[in-house]
mmCIF file of C-alpha atoms in Angstrom:
data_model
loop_
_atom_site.group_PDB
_atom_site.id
_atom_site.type_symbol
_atom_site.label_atom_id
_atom_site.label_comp_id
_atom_site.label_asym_id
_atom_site.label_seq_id
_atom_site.Cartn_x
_atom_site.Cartn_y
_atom_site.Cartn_z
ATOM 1 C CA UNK B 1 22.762 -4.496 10.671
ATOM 2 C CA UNK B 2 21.613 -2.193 7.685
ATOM 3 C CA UNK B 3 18.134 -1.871 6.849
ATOM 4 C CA UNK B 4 18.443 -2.180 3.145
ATOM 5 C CA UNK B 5 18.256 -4.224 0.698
ATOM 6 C CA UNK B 6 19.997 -4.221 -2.995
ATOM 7 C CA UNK B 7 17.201 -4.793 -6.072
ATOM 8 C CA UNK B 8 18.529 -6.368 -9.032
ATOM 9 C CA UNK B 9 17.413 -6.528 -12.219
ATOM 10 C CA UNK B 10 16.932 -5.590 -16.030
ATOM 11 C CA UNK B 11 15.656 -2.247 -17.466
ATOM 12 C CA UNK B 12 13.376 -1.948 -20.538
ATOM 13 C CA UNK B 13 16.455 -1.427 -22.573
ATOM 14 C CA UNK B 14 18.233 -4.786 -20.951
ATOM 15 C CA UNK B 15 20.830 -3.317 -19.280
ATOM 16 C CA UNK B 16 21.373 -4.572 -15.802
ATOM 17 C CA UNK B 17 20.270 -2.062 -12.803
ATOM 18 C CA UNK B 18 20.578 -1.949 -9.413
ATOM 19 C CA UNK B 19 18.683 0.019 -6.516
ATOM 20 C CA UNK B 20 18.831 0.407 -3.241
ATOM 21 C CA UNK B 21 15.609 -0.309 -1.253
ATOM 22 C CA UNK B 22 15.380 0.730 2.681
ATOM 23 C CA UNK B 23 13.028 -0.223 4.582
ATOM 24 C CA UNK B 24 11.268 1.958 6.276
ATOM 25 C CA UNK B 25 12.024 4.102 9.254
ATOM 26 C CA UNK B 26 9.492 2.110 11.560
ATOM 27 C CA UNK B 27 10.344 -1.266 10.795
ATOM 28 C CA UNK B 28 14.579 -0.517 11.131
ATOM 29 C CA UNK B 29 15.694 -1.451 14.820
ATOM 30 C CA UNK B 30 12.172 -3.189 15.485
ATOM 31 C CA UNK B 31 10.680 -0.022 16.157
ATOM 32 C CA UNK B 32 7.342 -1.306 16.103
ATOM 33 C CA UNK B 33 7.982 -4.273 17.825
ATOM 34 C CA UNK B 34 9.167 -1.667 20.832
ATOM 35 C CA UNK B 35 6.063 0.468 20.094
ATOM 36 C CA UNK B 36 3.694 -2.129 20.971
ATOM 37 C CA UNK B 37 5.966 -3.811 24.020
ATOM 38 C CA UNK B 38 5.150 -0.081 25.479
ATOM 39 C CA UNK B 39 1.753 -0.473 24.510
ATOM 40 C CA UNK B 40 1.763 -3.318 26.968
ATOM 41 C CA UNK B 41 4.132 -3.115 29.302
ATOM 42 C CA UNK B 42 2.821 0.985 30.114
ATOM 43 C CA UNK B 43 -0.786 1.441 29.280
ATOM 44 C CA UNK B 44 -1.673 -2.920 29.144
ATOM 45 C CA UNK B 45 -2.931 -2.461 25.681
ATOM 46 C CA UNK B 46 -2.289 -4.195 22.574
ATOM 47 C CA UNK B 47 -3.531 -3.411 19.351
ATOM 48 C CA UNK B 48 -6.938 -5.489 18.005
ATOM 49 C CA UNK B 49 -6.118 -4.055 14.367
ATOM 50 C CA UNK B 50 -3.135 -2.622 12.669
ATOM 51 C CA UNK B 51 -4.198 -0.843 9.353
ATOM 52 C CA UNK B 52 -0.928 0.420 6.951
ATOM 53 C CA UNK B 53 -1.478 2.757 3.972
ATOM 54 C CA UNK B 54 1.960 2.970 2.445
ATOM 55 C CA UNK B 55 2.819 5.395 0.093
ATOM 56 C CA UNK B 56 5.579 5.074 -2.531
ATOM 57 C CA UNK B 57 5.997 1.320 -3.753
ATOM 58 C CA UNK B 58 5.812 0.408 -7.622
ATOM 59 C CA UNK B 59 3.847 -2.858 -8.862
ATOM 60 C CA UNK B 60 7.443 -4.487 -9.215
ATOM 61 C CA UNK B 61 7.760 -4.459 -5.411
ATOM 62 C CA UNK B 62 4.289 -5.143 -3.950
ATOM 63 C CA UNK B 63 5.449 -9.226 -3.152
ATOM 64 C CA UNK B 64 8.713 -7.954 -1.521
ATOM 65 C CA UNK B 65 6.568 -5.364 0.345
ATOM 66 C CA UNK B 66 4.243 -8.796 1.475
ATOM 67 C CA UNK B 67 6.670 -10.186 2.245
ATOM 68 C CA UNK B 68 8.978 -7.984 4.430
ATOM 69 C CA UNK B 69 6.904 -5.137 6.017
ATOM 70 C CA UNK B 70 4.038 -7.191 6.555
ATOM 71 C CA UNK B 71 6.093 -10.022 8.027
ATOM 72 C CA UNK B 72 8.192 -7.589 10.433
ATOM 73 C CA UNK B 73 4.537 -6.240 11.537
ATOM 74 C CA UNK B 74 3.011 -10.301 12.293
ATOM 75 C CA UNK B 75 6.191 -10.555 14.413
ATOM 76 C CA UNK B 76 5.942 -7.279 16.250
ATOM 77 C CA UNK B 77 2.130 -7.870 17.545
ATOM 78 C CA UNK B 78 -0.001 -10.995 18.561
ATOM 79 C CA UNK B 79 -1.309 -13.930 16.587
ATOM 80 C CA UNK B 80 -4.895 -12.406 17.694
ATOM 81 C CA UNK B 81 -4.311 -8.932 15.876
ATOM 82 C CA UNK B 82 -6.025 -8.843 12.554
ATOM 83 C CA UNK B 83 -3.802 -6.568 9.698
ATOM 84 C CA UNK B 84 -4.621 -4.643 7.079
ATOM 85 C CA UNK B 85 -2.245 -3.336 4.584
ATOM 86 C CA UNK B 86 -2.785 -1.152 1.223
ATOM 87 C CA UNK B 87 -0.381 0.026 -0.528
ATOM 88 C CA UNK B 88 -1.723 3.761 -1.781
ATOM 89 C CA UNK B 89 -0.129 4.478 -5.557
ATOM 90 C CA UNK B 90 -0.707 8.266 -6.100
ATOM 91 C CA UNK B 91 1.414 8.720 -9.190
ATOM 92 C CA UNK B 92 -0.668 6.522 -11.817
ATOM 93 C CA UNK B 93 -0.729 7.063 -15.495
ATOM 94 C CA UNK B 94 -4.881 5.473 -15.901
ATOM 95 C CA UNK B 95 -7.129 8.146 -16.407
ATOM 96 C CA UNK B 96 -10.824 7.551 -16.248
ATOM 97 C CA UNK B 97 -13.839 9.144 -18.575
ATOM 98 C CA UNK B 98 -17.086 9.469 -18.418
ATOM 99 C CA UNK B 99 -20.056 9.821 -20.822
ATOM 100 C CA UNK B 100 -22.949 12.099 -19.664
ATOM 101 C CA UNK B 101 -26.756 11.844 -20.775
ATOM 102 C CA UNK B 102 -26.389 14.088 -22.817
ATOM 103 C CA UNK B 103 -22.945 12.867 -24.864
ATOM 104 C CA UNK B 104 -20.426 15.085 -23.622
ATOM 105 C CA UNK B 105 -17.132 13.276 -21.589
ATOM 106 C CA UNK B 106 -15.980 14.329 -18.508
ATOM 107 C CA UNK B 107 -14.487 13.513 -15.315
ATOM 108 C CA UNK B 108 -16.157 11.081 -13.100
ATOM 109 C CA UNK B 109 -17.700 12.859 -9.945
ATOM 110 C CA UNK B 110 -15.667 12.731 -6.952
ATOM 111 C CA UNK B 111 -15.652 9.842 -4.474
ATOM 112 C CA UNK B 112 -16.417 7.532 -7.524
ATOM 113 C CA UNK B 113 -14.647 3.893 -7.191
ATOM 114 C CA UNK B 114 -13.725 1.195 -9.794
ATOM 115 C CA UNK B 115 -13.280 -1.748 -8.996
ATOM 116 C CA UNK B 116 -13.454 -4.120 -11.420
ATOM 117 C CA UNK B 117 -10.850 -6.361 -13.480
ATOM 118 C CA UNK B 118 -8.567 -3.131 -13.910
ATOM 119 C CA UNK B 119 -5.368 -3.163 -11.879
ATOM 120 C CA UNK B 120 -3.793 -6.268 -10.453
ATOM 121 C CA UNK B 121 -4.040 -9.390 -10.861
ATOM 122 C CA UNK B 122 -2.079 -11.098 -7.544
ATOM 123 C CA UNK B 123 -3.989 -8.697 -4.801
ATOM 124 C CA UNK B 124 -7.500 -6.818 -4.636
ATOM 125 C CA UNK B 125 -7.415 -3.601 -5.612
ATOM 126 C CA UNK B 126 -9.780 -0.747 -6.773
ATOM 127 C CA UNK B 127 -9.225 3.081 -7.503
ATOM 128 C CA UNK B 128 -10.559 6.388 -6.086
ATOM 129 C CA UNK B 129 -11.293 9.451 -7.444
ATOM 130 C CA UNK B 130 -10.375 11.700 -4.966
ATOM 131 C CA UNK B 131 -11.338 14.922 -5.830
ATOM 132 C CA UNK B 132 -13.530 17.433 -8.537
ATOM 133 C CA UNK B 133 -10.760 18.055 -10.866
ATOM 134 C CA UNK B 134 -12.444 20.864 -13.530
ATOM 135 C CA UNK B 135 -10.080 21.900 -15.798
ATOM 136 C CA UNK B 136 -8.133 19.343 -16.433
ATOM 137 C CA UNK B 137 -8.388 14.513 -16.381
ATOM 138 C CA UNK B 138 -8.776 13.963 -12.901
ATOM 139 C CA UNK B 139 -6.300 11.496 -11.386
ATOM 140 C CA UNK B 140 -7.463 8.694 -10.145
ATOM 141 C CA UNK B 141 -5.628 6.830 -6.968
ATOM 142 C CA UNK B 142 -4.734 2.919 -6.949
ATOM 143 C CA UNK B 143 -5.345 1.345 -3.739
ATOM 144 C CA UNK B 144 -3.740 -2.184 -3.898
ATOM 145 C CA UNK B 145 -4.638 -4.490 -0.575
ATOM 146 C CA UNK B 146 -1.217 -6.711 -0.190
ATOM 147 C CA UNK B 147 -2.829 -8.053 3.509
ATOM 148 C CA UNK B 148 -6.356 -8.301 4.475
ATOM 149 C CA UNK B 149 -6.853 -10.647 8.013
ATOM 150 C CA UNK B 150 -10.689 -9.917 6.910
ATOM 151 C CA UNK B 151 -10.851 -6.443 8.973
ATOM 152 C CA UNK B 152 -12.199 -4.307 5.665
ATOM 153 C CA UNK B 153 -15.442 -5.112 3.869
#
């Protein structure tokens, strides 16, 4: 069985496209689901928390994301294991200012979050600034949380 799935839909312009999504690498052949059996079966362990930054998913495919990779995890480990799952969105167009005591803008300092009424509207979310960024707008990452079992603050 192929791990992939066909997207359908419209483009800005209206015409009809068409991509290809795969799932990823550890949820094709229950991977994980294997993982943790040998968690159990070799070392009699099983995970208390599972905690998935994912990388590389638009806003248009958070809900499938939910959905399926979340889903495939809740099958591969216990009812009792509490999940976390954020998607991590590195390539964002918001850029954030700031306005110093004395009038000039800048960059925010680094480690500064925002987290209010900014980004989504379906799932929690907040954004980072990562690092000191001098010479040019810093950019800002978007941390969207698609699962929370109540593990995170």
């Amino acid at each position: 069985k192929e791990a992939r799935q066909e997207i359908v839909g419209k483009s800005r312009t209206n015409e009809k496209t068409s991509d290809i999504l795969e799932a990823p690498s550890i949820t094709k052949d229950d991977t994980l689901t294997r993982f943790v059996e040998k968690l159990k079966s070799k070392h009699n362990f099983e995970p208390d928390y599972v905690i998935v930054y994912r990388d590389g998913v638009g806003d248009s495919m958070l809900r499938q994301v939910k959905s399926e990779e979340v889903t495939q995890i809740r099958k591969a480990v216990s009812k009792e294991t509490k999940i976390t799952y954020v998607v991590v969105q590195k390539r964002i167009q918001t850029r954030f200012l700031v306005q110093g005591k004395d009038g000039r803008v800048g960059n925010p300092e680094a480690g500064t979050i925002i987290d209010t009424d900014l980004g989504s509207t379906e799932f929690p979310d907040f954004y980072l600034v990562p690092t000191v960024c001098t010479l040019s707008t810093v950019n800002p990452v978007h941390y969207v949380v698609i699962e929370d079992d109540k593990f995170l603050p």
